[in-house]
Amino acid sequence: MARIIIALLVSLPMFVSFSAHKVTAQESLAVLADEGQRLASLLRAGRGVISSNQNLINDPSIGDKGLDSSTFIKAVEEQYKELNGALPLEGDLSDEQRQLTEAQLESMAEIIDENQELINTEGMGFKGLIPAIFARLVNERFFEKQGALAKVKVTAPLHLVRNRKARPDDWEAAVLTEKFDSPDWTKGAAFYEELTADGEIVFRMLLPEYYSESCLSCHGGPKGEMDVTGFPKEGGATGDLAGAISITLKR
């Protein structure tokens, strides 16, 4: 198995371009890493909008929440622009970047449309449409649309996984334990490599995620206490490794 390995800081600029010259292996990897960053950043923006609207979604006194797919996508685009300085489809995108971005936005819109009845159920409090569930549904829909080119998955160290579908594969588990859990690893740095196996070249990227204050209502303490979703809290603290976004791009 041939490998090209490199680490990448999360602060990598989102728009990578090169002058007309022979593209080196490192430059090629940088382009792929930029594509992976875009997918991860857009997913994070979608989760962020779900998170910031949890009180609205779970308000039993309101029927129509006004959170249709059009409103939702506009909020996602605004959050993405705030984080990255441009709208998701702005800039000099390659055909593949545009295709994947459009598919990701379409997937988010479809999930919101399909959950309108749940979101707008009056008299019902907690709806279960939390950021983690939303991300899983969006990633599954995205794979249906673009699985031949790309896959996005949210995973975590095995002891933190709540849904079996999020269990890390061998590669993800190795990066989580050997890289992200290492005291020598630069916090916030992503890891990526290009693998050649069975004649197929695959680019893989893992971007670490850490608990923020808003995560601790479900994942904080006291450890073992049941959270609102019915799972025992992990006892995590702000800044602890919570998981990672896994990106696979097929070449």
Coordinates of N, CA and C in Angstrom, one line a residue:
M1 N 0.8 -1.2 0.0 CA 0.0 0.0 0.0 C 0.9 1.3 0.0
A2 N 0.7 2.1 -1.0 CA 1.5 3.3 -1.1 C 0.7 4.5 -0.4
R3 N 1.5 5.3 0.3 CA 0.8 6.4 1.1 C 1.5 7.7 0.9
I4 N 0.8 8.8 0.8 CA 1.3 10.1 0.9 C 0.6 10.7 2.1
I5 N 1.3 11.1 3.1 CA 0.7 11.6 4.4 C 1.1 13.0 4.7
I6 N 0.2 13.7 5.2 CA 0.4 15.1 5.6 C -0.6 15.5 6.7
A7 N -0.2 16.5 7.5 CA -1.2 17.0 8.5 C -1.6 18.4 8.0
L8 N -2.8 18.9 8.4 CA -3.3 20.1 7.9 C -4.0 20.9 9.0
L9 N -3.7 22.1 9.2 CA -4.3 22.9 10.2 C -5.7 23.3 9.7
V10 N -6.7 23.4 10.6 CA -8.1 23.7 10.3 C -8.2 25.0 9.7
S11 N -7.2 25.9 10.0 CA -7.3 27.3 9.4 C -6.8 27.4 8.0
L12 N -6.6 26.3 7.3 CA -6.2 26.3 5.9 C -7.2 27.2 5.1
P13 N -6.7 28.2 4.3 CA -7.6 29.0 3.5 C -8.5 28.1 2.6
M14 N -9.7 28.6 2.5 CA -10.7 27.8 1.8 C -10.7 27.8 0.3
F15 N -9.9 28.7 -0.3 CA -9.9 28.8 -1.7 C -8.4 28.6 -2.2
V16 N -8.1 27.4 -2.7 CA -6.8 27.1 -3.2 C -6.7 27.2 -4.7
S17 N -5.7 27.9 -5.2 CA -5.5 28.0 -6.7 C -4.0 28.0 -6.9
F18 N -3.7 27.5 -8.1 CA -2.3 27.4 -8.5 C -2.1 28.0 -9.9
S19 N -0.9 28.6 -10.0 CA -0.6 29.1 -11.4 C -0.4 27.9 -12.3
A20 N -0.3 28.3 -13.6 CA -0.2 27.2 -14.6 C 1.2 26.6 -14.6
H21 N 1.4 25.5 -13.9 CA 2.6 24.8 -13.9 C 2.3 23.4 -13.6
K22 N 3.3 22.5 -13.7 CA 3.1 21.1 -13.4 C 2.7 21.0 -11.9
V23 N 1.6 20.4 -11.6 CA 1.1 20.3 -10.3 C 1.9 19.2 -9.6
T24 N 2.4 19.5 -8.4 CA 3.2 18.5 -7.6 C 2.2 17.7 -6.8
A25 N 2.7 16.6 -6.3 CA 1.9 15.7 -5.4 C 1.3 16.5 -4.2
Q26 N 2.2 17.3 -3.6 CA 1.7 18.1 -2.5 C 0.6 19.1 -2.8
E27 N 0.8 19.7 -4.0 CA -0.2 20.7 -4.4 C -1.6 19.9 -4.7
S28 N -1.5 18.8 -5.3 CA -2.7 18.0 -5.6 C -3.4 17.6 -4.3
L29 N -2.6 17.2 -3.3 CA -3.2 16.9 -2.0 C -3.8 18.1 -1.3
A30 N -3.2 19.3 -1.5 CA -3.8 20.5 -1.0 C -5.1 20.9 -1.6
V31 N -5.3 20.6 -2.9 CA -6.6 20.8 -3.5 C -7.6 19.9 -3.0
L32 N -7.3 18.6 -2.8 CA -8.2 17.7 -2.2 C -8.5 18.0 -0.8
A33 N -7.5 18.5 0.0 CA -7.8 18.9 1.4 C -8.7 20.1 1.4
D34 N -8.6 21.0 0.5 CA -9.5 22.2 0.4 C -10.9 21.7 0.1
E35 N -11.1 20.7 -0.8 CA -12.4 20.2 -1.1 C -13.0 19.5 0.2
G36 N -12.2 18.8 0.9 CA -12.6 18.2 2.2 C -13.0 19.2 3.2
Q37 N -12.2 20.3 3.3 CA -12.5 21.3 4.2 C -13.9 22.0 3.9
R38 N -14.2 22.2 2.6 CA -15.4 22.7 2.2 C -16.6 21.9 2.7
L39 N -16.5 20.6 2.5 CA -17.6 19.7 2.9 C -17.8 19.7 4.4
A40 N -16.7 19.7 5.1 CA -16.8 19.7 6.6 C -17.3 21.0 7.1
S41 N -16.9 22.1 6.5 CA -17.3 23.4 6.9 C -18.8 23.6 6.7
L42 N -19.3 23.1 5.5 CA -20.7 23.3 5.2 C -21.6 22.4 6.1
L43 N -21.1 21.2 6.5 CA -21.8 20.4 7.4 C -21.9 21.0 8.8
R44 N -20.8 21.6 9.2 CA -20.8 22.3 10.5 C -21.7 23.5 10.5
A45 N -21.8 24.2 9.4 CA -22.8 25.3 9.3 C -24.2 24.8 9.5
G46 N -24.5 23.7 8.8 CA -25.9 23.1 8.9 C -26.2 22.7 10.3
R47 N -25.2 22.0 11.0 CA -25.4 21.6 12.4 C -25.6 22.8 13.3
G48 N -24.8 23.9 13.0 CA -24.9 25.1 13.8 C -26.3 25.7 13.7
V49 N -26.9 25.7 12.5 CA -28.2 26.3 12.4 C -29.3 25.4 13.2
I50 N -29.1 24.1 13.1 CA -30.0 23.3 13.9 C -29.8 23.5 15.4
S51 N -28.5 23.7 15.8 CA -28.2 23.9 17.2 C -28.8 25.3 17.7
S52 N -28.7 26.3 16.9 CA -29.2 27.6 17.3 C -30.7 27.7 17.3
N53 N -31.3 26.8 16.6 CA -32.8 26.8 16.6 C -33.4 25.7 17.4
Q54 N -32.7 25.1 18.3 CA -33.2 24.0 19.2 C -34.4 24.5 20.0
N55 N -34.3 25.7 20.6 CA -35.4 26.1 21.4 C -36.7 26.4 20.6
L56 N -36.5 26.9 19.4 CA -37.6 27.0 18.5 C -38.2 25.7 18.1
I57 N -37.4 24.8 17.6 CA -37.8 23.5 17.2 C -38.6 22.8 18.3
N58 N -38.1 22.9 19.5 CA -38.7 22.1 20.6 C -39.8 22.9 21.4
D59 N -40.2 24.1 20.9 CA -41.2 24.9 21.6 C -42.6 24.3 21.3
P60 N -43.2 23.7 22.4 CA -44.5 23.0 22.1 C -45.7 24.0 21.9
S61 N -45.4 25.3 22.2 CA -46.5 26.3 22.1 C -46.7 26.8 20.7
I62 N -45.7 26.5 19.8 CA -45.7 27.1 18.5 C -45.9 25.9 17.5
G63 N -46.9 26.2 16.5 CA -47.1 25.2 15.5 C -46.1 25.4 14.4
D64 N -46.4 26.3 13.4 CA -45.6 26.5 12.3 C -44.4 27.3 12.8
K65 N -43.2 26.7 12.7 CA -42.0 27.4 13.2 C -41.3 28.3 12.2
G66 N -41.8 28.3 10.9 CA -41.2 29.2 9.9 C -39.8 28.7 9.5
L67 N -39.5 27.5 9.8 CA -38.2 27.0 9.5 C -38.3 26.0 8.3
D68 N -38.7 26.5 7.2 CA -38.8 25.7 6.0 C -37.4 25.5 5.4
S69 N -37.3 24.8 4.3 CA -36.0 24.5 3.7 C -35.3 25.7 3.2
S70 N -36.1 26.6 2.6 CA -35.6 27.9 2.0 C -35.0 28.7 3.1
T71 N -35.7 28.9 4.2 CA -35.2 29.7 5.3 C -34.0 29.1 5.9
F72 N -34.0 27.8 6.1 CA -32.9 27.0 6.7 C -31.6 27.2 5.8
I73 N -31.7 27.0 4.5 CA -30.6 27.0 3.7 C -30.0 28.5 3.7
K74 N -30.8 29.5 3.7 CA -30.3 30.8 3.7 C -29.5 31.0 5.0
A75 N -30.0 30.5 6.1 CA -29.2 30.6 7.4 C -27.9 29.9 7.3
V76 N -27.9 28.7 6.7 CA -26.7 27.9 6.5 C -25.7 28.7 5.7
E77 N -26.1 29.2 4.6 CA -25.2 30.0 3.7 C -24.6 31.2 4.5
E78 N -25.4 31.9 5.3 CA -25.0 33.0 6.0 C -23.9 32.6 7.1
Q79 N -24.2 31.5 7.7 CA -23.2 31.0 8.7 C -21.9 30.5 8.1
Y80 N -22.0 29.9 6.9 CA -20.9 29.5 6.2 C -20.0 30.7 5.8
K81 N -20.7 31.7 5.3 CA -20.0 32.9 4.9 C -19.3 33.6 6.0
E82 N -20.0 33.6 7.2 CA -19.4 34.2 8.4 C -18.1 33.5 8.8
L83 N -18.1 32.1 8.6 CA -16.9 31.3 8.9 C -15.8 31.4 7.9
N84 N -16.2 31.5 6.6 CA -15.2 31.3 5.5 C -15.1 32.5 4.6
G85 N -15.9 33.6 4.8 CA -15.7 34.8 4.0 C -16.4 34.8 2.7
A86 N -17.1 33.7 2.3 CA -17.8 33.7 1.0 C -18.9 32.7 1.1
L87 N -19.9 32.8 0.3 CA -21.0 31.9 0.3 C -20.5 30.5 -0.3
P88 N -21.2 29.4 0.0 CA -20.7 28.1 -0.4 C -20.4 28.0 -1.9
L89 N -21.2 28.6 -2.7 CA -21.1 28.4 -4.1 C -20.4 29.6 -4.8
E90 N -19.8 30.5 -4.0 CA -19.1 31.7 -4.5 C -17.6 31.3 -4.8
G91 N -17.0 32.0 -5.6 CA -15.5 31.8 -5.8 C -15.3 30.9 -7.0
D92 N -14.0 30.6 -7.2 CA -13.5 29.8 -8.3 C -13.6 28.3 -8.0
L93 N -14.7 27.8 -8.0 CA -14.9 26.4 -7.6 C -14.7 25.5 -8.9
S94 N -14.1 24.3 -8.7 CA -14.0 23.4 -9.8 C -15.4 22.8 -10.0
D95 N -15.6 22.1 -11.1 CA -16.8 21.5 -11.4 C -17.2 20.5 -10.3
E96 N -16.2 19.7 -9.8 CA -16.5 18.7 -8.8 C -16.9 19.4 -7.5
Q97 N -16.2 20.5 -7.1 CA -16.5 21.2 -5.9 C -17.9 21.7 -5.9
R98 N -18.3 22.3 -7.1 CA -19.6 22.8 -7.2 C -20.7 21.7 -7.1
Q99 N -20.4 20.6 -7.8 CA -21.3 19.5 -7.7 C -21.5 18.9 -6.3
L100 N -20.4 18.8 -5.6 CA -20.5 18.3 -4.2 C -21.2 19.2 -3.3
T101 N -20.9 20.5 -3.5 CA -21.5 21.5 -2.6 C -23.0 21.6 -2.9
E102 N -23.4 21.6 -4.1 CA -24.9 21.6 -4.5 C -25.6 20.4 -3.9
A103 N -24.9 19.2 -4.0 CA -25.5 18.0 -3.4 C -25.7 18.1 -1.9
Q104 N -24.7 18.7 -1.2 CA -24.8 18.8 0.2 C -25.9 19.8 0.6
L105 N -26.0 20.9 -0.1 CA -27.1 21.8 0.2 C -28.5 21.2 -0.1
E106 N -28.6 20.5 -1.2 CA -29.8 19.8 -1.6 C -30.2 18.8 -0.5
S107 N -29.2 18.0 0.0 CA -29.4 17.0 1.0 C -30.0 17.7 2.3
M108 N -29.4 18.8 2.7 CA -29.9 19.5 3.9 C -31.4 20.0 3.7
A109 N -31.6 20.5 2.5 CA -33.0 21.0 2.2 C -34.0 19.9 2.3
E110 N -33.6 18.8 1.7 CA -34.5 17.6 1.7 C -34.8 17.1 3.1
I111 N -33.8 17.0 3.9 CA -34.0 16.6 5.3 C -34.9 17.5 6.1
I112 N -34.7 18.8 5.9 CA -35.6 19.8 6.5 C -37.0 19.7 6.0
D113 N -37.2 19.5 4.7 CA -38.5 19.4 4.1 C -39.2 18.1 4.7
E114 N -38.5 17.0 4.7 CA -39.1 15.8 5.2 C -39.5 15.8 6.7
N115 N -38.9 16.7 7.4 CA -39.2 16.7 8.9 C -40.0 17.9 9.2
Q116 N -40.7 18.5 8.3 CA -41.6 19.7 8.6 C -42.7 19.3 9.5
E117 N -43.3 18.2 9.3 CA -44.4 17.8 10.2 C -43.9 17.6 11.6
L118 N -42.8 17.0 11.8 CA -42.2 16.9 13.2 C -41.8 18.2 13.7
I119 N -41.1 19.1 13.0 CA -40.7 20.4 13.5 C -41.9 21.2 13.9
N120 N -43.0 21.1 13.2 CA -44.2 22.0 13.4 C -45.2 21.3 14.3
T121 N -44.9 20.2 14.9 CA -45.9 19.6 15.8 C -46.1 20.4 17.0
E122 N -47.3 20.9 17.2 CA -47.7 21.7 18.3 C -48.0 20.8 19.5
G123 N -47.7 21.2 20.7 CA -47.9 20.4 21.9 C -46.9 19.4 22.2
M124 N -45.8 19.3 21.4 CA -44.7 18.4 21.6 C -43.5 19.1 21.8
G125 N -42.8 18.8 22.9 CA -41.5 19.4 23.3 C -40.3 18.9 22.5
F126 N -39.5 18.2 23.1 CA -38.3 17.7 22.5 C -38.6 16.8 21.3
K127 N -38.1 17.2 20.1 CA -38.4 16.5 18.8 C -37.3 15.5 18.4
G128 N -36.2 15.6 19.0 CA -35.1 14.6 18.6 C -34.3 15.0 17.4
L129 N -34.6 16.2 16.8 CA -33.9 16.6 15.7 C -32.7 17.5 16.2
I130 N -31.7 16.8 16.7 CA -30.6 17.5 17.2 C -29.5 17.5 16.2
P131 N -28.4 18.3 16.4 CA -27.4 18.4 15.4 C -26.8 17.1 14.9
A132 N -26.6 16.2 15.8 CA -25.9 14.9 15.5 C -26.9 14.1 14.6
I133 N -28.1 14.0 14.9 CA -29.1 13.3 14.0 C -29.2 14.0 12.7
F134 N -29.3 15.3 12.7 CA -29.4 16.0 11.4 C -28.2 15.7 10.5
A135 N -27.0 15.7 11.1 CA -25.8 15.5 10.3 C -25.8 14.1 9.8
R136 N -26.2 13.1 10.6 CA -26.2 11.7 10.0 C -27.2 11.6 8.9
L137 N -28.4 12.2 9.0 CA -29.4 12.1 7.9 C -28.9 12.8 6.7
V138 N -28.2 13.9 6.8 CA -27.7 14.7 5.7 C -26.6 13.9 5.0
N139 N -25.7 13.3 5.8 CA -24.6 12.5 5.2 C -25.1 11.3 4.5
E140 N -26.1 10.6 5.0 CA -26.7 9.5 4.3 C -27.3 9.9 3.0
R141 N -28.0 11.0 3.0 CA -28.6 11.5 1.8 C -27.6 11.9 0.8
F142 N -26.5 12.6 1.2 CA -25.4 13.0 0.4 C -24.8 11.8 -0.3
F143 N -24.6 10.7 0.5 CA -24.0 9.5 -0.1 C -24.8 8.9 -1.2
E144 N -26.2 9.0 -1.0 CA -27.1 8.5 -2.0 C -26.9 9.3 -3.3
K145 N -26.6 10.5 -3.2 CA -26.4 11.4 -4.4 C -25.0 11.3 -5.0
Q146 N -24.0 11.3 -4.1 CA -22.6 11.5 -4.6 C -21.6 10.4 -4.1
G147 N -22.2 9.2 -3.7 CA -21.3 8.2 -3.1 C -20.2 7.7 -4.1
A148 N -20.4 7.9 -5.4 CA -19.4 7.5 -6.3 C -18.1 8.4 -6.2
L149 N -18.4 9.6 -5.7 CA -17.3 10.6 -5.6 C -16.8 10.9 -4.2
A150 N -17.8 10.9 -3.3 CA -17.4 11.4 -1.9 C -18.3 10.8 -0.9
K151 N -17.8 10.8 0.3 CA -18.5 10.3 1.5 C -18.1 11.2 2.7
V152 N -19.1 11.6 3.5 CA -18.9 12.4 4.7 C -19.5 11.6 5.8
K153 N -18.8 11.6 6.9 CA -19.3 10.8 8.1 C -18.8 11.5 9.3
V154 N -19.6 11.5 10.4 CA -19.2 12.0 11.7 C -19.0 10.8 12.6
T155 N -17.8 10.7 13.1 CA -17.4 9.5 13.9 C -16.8 10.1 15.2
A156 N -16.3 9.1 16.1 CA -15.8 9.5 17.4 C -15.0 8.3 17.9
P157 N -14.2 8.6 18.9 CA -13.5 7.5 19.6 C -14.6 6.5 20.1
L158 N -14.3 5.2 20.0 CA -15.3 4.2 20.2 C -16.1 4.3 21.5
H159 N -15.4 4.7 22.5 CA -16.1 4.8 23.8 C -17.1 6.0 23.9
L160 N -17.1 6.9 22.9 CA -18.0 8.0 22.8 C -19.1 7.8 21.8
V161 N -19.1 6.8 21.0 CA -20.1 6.5 19.9 C -21.4 6.1 20.5
R162 N -22.5 6.8 20.1 CA -23.8 6.5 20.6 C -24.6 5.7 19.5
N163 N -24.3 5.9 18.3 CA -25.0 5.2 17.2 C -24.0 4.3 16.5
R164 N -24.3 3.1 16.3 CA -23.4 2.1 15.7 C -23.0 2.6 14.3
K165 N -23.8 3.3 13.6 CA -23.5 3.8 12.3 C -22.3 4.8 12.3
A166 N -22.0 5.3 13.5 CA -21.0 6.3 13.6 C -19.7 5.7 14.1
R167 N -19.6 4.3 14.3 CA -18.4 3.7 14.8 C -17.3 3.9 13.8
P168 N -16.1 4.2 14.3 CA -14.9 4.5 13.4 C -14.5 3.2 12.8
D169 N -14.1 3.3 11.5 CA -13.4 2.1 10.9 C -12.0 2.1 11.3
D170 N -11.2 1.1 10.9 CA -9.9 0.9 11.4 C -9.0 2.2 11.1
W171 N -9.1 2.8 9.9 CA -8.3 3.9 9.6 C -8.7 5.1 10.5
E172 N -10.0 5.4 10.7 CA -10.4 6.5 11.6 C -10.0 6.2 13.0
A173 N -10.2 5.0 13.5 CA -9.8 4.7 14.9 C -8.3 4.9 15.1
A174 N -7.5 4.5 14.1 CA -6.1 4.7 14.3 C -5.7 6.2 14.3
V175 N -6.3 7.0 13.5 CA -6.0 8.5 13.5 C -6.5 9.1 14.8
L176 N -7.7 8.7 15.3 CA -8.2 9.3 16.5 C -7.3 9.0 17.7
T177 N -6.8 7.7 17.8 CA -6.0 7.4 18.9 C -4.5 7.7 18.8
E178 N -4.0 7.5 17.6 CA -2.5 7.7 17.4 C -2.2 9.2 17.1
K179 N -3.1 9.9 16.5 CA -2.8 11.3 16.2 C -3.6 12.3 17.2
F180 N -4.9 12.3 17.1 CA -5.6 13.3 17.8 C -5.6 13.2 19.3
D181 N -5.4 11.9 19.8 CA -5.3 11.7 21.3 C -3.9 11.9 21.8
S182 N -2.9 12.1 20.9 CA -1.5 12.2 21.3 C -1.3 13.6 21.9
P183 N -0.6 13.7 23.0 CA -0.2 15.0 23.5 C 0.6 15.9 22.6
D184 N 1.3 15.2 21.6 CA 2.1 15.9 20.7 C 1.4 16.5 19.5
W185 N 0.1 16.1 19.4 CA -0.7 16.5 18.2 C -1.1 18.0 18.4
T186 N -1.0 18.8 17.3 CA -1.4 20.2 17.4 C -3.0 20.2 17.4
K187 N -3.5 20.8 18.5 CA -5.0 20.8 18.6 C -5.6 21.5 17.5
G188 N -6.6 20.9 16.9 CA -7.3 21.6 15.8 C -6.8 21.2 14.4
A189 N -5.6 20.5 14.4 CA -5.0 20.1 13.1 C -5.7 18.9 12.6
A190 N -6.1 18.9 11.3 CA -6.6 17.8 10.6 C -5.5 16.8 10.1
F191 N -5.9 15.6 9.8 CA -4.9 14.7 9.2 C -5.5 14.2 7.9
Y192 N -4.7 14.1 6.9 CA -5.1 13.5 5.6 C -4.0 12.7 5.0
E193 N -4.4 11.8 4.1 CA -3.5 11.0 3.3 C -4.2 10.4 2.1
E194 N -3.4 10.1 1.1 CA -3.9 9.5 -0.1 C -3.4 8.1 -0.1
L195 N -4.3 7.1 -0.2 CA -4.0 5.7 -0.2 C -4.2 5.1 -1.5
T196 N -3.3 4.2 -1.9 CA -3.5 3.4 -3.1 C -3.7 1.9 -2.6
A197 N -4.9 1.4 -2.8 CA -5.2 0.0 -2.4 C -6.0 -0.7 -3.4
D198 N -5.6 -1.9 -3.8 CA -6.3 -2.6 -4.8 C -6.5 -1.8 -6.1
G199 N -5.5 -1.0 -6.5 CA -5.6 -0.3 -7.7 C -6.4 1.0 -7.7
E200 N -7.0 1.3 -6.5 CA -7.9 2.5 -6.4 C -7.2 3.5 -5.5
I201 N -7.2 4.7 -6.0 CA -6.6 5.8 -5.2 C -7.8 6.5 -4.4
V202 N -7.6 6.6 -3.1 CA -8.6 7.2 -2.3 C -8.0 8.2 -1.4
F203 N -8.6 9.4 -1.3 CA -8.1 10.5 -0.4 C -9.0 10.4 0.8
R204 N -8.3 10.4 2.0 CA -9.0 10.3 3.3 C -8.6 11.5 4.2
M205 N -9.5 12.0 4.9 CA -9.2 13.2 5.7 C -10.1 13.1 7.0
L206 N -9.5 13.4 8.1 CA -10.2 13.4 9.4 C -9.9 14.8 10.1
L207 N -11.0 15.4 10.4 CA -11.0 16.7 11.0 C -11.5 16.6 12.5
P208 N -10.6 16.9 13.5 CA -11.1 16.7 14.9 C -12.1 17.7 15.3
E209 N -13.0 17.3 16.2 CA -14.0 18.2 16.8 C -13.9 18.1 18.3
Y210 N -14.1 19.2 19.0 CA -14.0 19.3 20.4 C -15.3 19.8 21.1
Y211 N -15.5 19.3 22.3 CA -16.7 19.8 23.0 C -16.7 21.3 23.2
S212 N -17.8 22.0 22.9 CA -18.0 23.4 23.2 C -18.9 23.4 24.4
E213 N -19.1 24.6 24.9 CA -20.0 24.7 26.1 C -21.4 24.2 25.8
S214 N -21.9 24.4 24.5 CA -23.3 24.0 24.2 C -23.4 22.5 24.1
C215 N -22.3 21.8 24.0 CA -22.4 20.3 23.9 C -22.6 19.7 25.2
L216 N -22.2 20.4 26.3 CA -22.1 19.7 27.6 C -23.5 19.4 28.2
S217 N -24.6 20.0 27.7 CA -25.9 19.7 28.3 C -26.2 18.2 28.0
C218 N -25.6 17.6 27.0 CA -25.8 16.2 26.7 C -24.5 15.4 27.0
H219 N -23.4 16.0 26.8 CA -22.1 15.2 26.9 C -21.3 15.6 28.1
G220 N -21.7 16.5 28.9 CA -20.9 16.9 30.1 C -21.2 16.0 31.3
G221 N -21.3 16.6 32.4 CA -21.5 15.9 33.7 C -22.9 16.2 34.3
P222 N -23.2 15.5 35.4 CA -22.4 14.4 35.9 C -22.4 13.2 35.0
K223 N -21.2 12.5 34.9 CA -21.0 11.4 34.1 C -22.0 10.3 34.5
G224 N -22.7 9.7 33.5 CA -23.7 8.6 33.8 C -25.1 9.1 33.9
E225 N -25.3 10.4 34.2 CA -26.6 10.9 34.3 C -27.3 10.9 32.9
M226 N -28.6 10.6 32.8 CA -29.2 10.6 31.5 C -29.5 12.0 31.0
D227 N -29.2 12.2 29.7 CA -29.5 13.4 29.1 C -30.8 13.4 28.5
V228 N -31.2 14.5 27.8 CA -32.5 14.6 27.2 C -32.8 13.6 26.2
T229 N -31.8 13.1 25.5 CA -32.0 12.1 24.5 C -32.1 10.6 25.0
G230 N -31.9 10.5 26.3 CA -32.0 9.2 26.9 C -30.6 8.4 27.0
F231 N -29.6 9.1 26.7 CA -28.2 8.5 26.8 C -27.5 9.0 28.0
P232 N -26.6 8.2 28.6 CA -25.9 8.6 29.7 C -24.8 9.6 29.3
K233 N -24.6 10.7 30.1 CA -23.7 11.7 29.8 C -22.2 11.1 29.9
E234 N -21.4 11.6 29.0 CA -20.0 11.1 29.0 C -19.1 11.8 30.0
G235 N -19.5 12.9 30.6 CA -18.6 13.6 31.6 C -17.6 14.4 30.9
G236 N -17.8 14.8 29.7 CA -16.8 15.6 28.9 C -16.7 17.0 29.4
A237 N -15.6 17.7 29.0 CA -15.4 19.1 29.4 C -15.1 19.9 28.1
T238 N -15.3 21.2 28.2 CA -15.0 22.0 27.1 C -13.6 21.8 26.6
G239 N -13.4 21.6 25.3 CA -12.1 21.4 24.8 C -11.7 20.0 24.6
D240 N -12.4 19.0 25.3 CA -12.1 17.6 25.1 C -12.4 17.1 23.7
L241 N -11.6 16.2 23.2 CA -11.9 15.6 21.9 C -13.2 14.9 21.9
A242 N -14.1 15.3 21.0 CA -15.5 14.8 21.0 C -15.7 13.8 19.8
G243 N -14.9 14.0 18.8 CA -15.1 13.1 17.6 C -14.4 13.8 16.4
A244 N -14.9 13.4 15.2 CA -14.2 14.0 14.0 C -15.1 13.8 12.8
I245 N -14.9 14.7 11.8 CA -15.6 14.6 10.6 C -14.7 13.8 9.6
S246 N -15.2 12.8 9.0 CA -14.4 11.9 8.2 C -14.8 12.2 6.7
I247 N -13.8 12.5 5.9 CA -14.1 12.8 4.5 C -13.3 11.8 3.6
T248 N -14.1 11.2 2.7 CA -13.4 10.3 1.7 C -13.7 10.8 0.3
L249 N -12.7 11.0 -0.5 CA -12.9 11.5 -1.9 C -12.3 10.4 -2.8
K250 N -13.1 9.9 -3.7 CA -12.6 8.9 -4.6 C -12.0 9.5 -5.9
R251 N -10.9 9.1 -6.3 CA -10.2 9.7 -7.4 C -10.4 8.9 -8.7

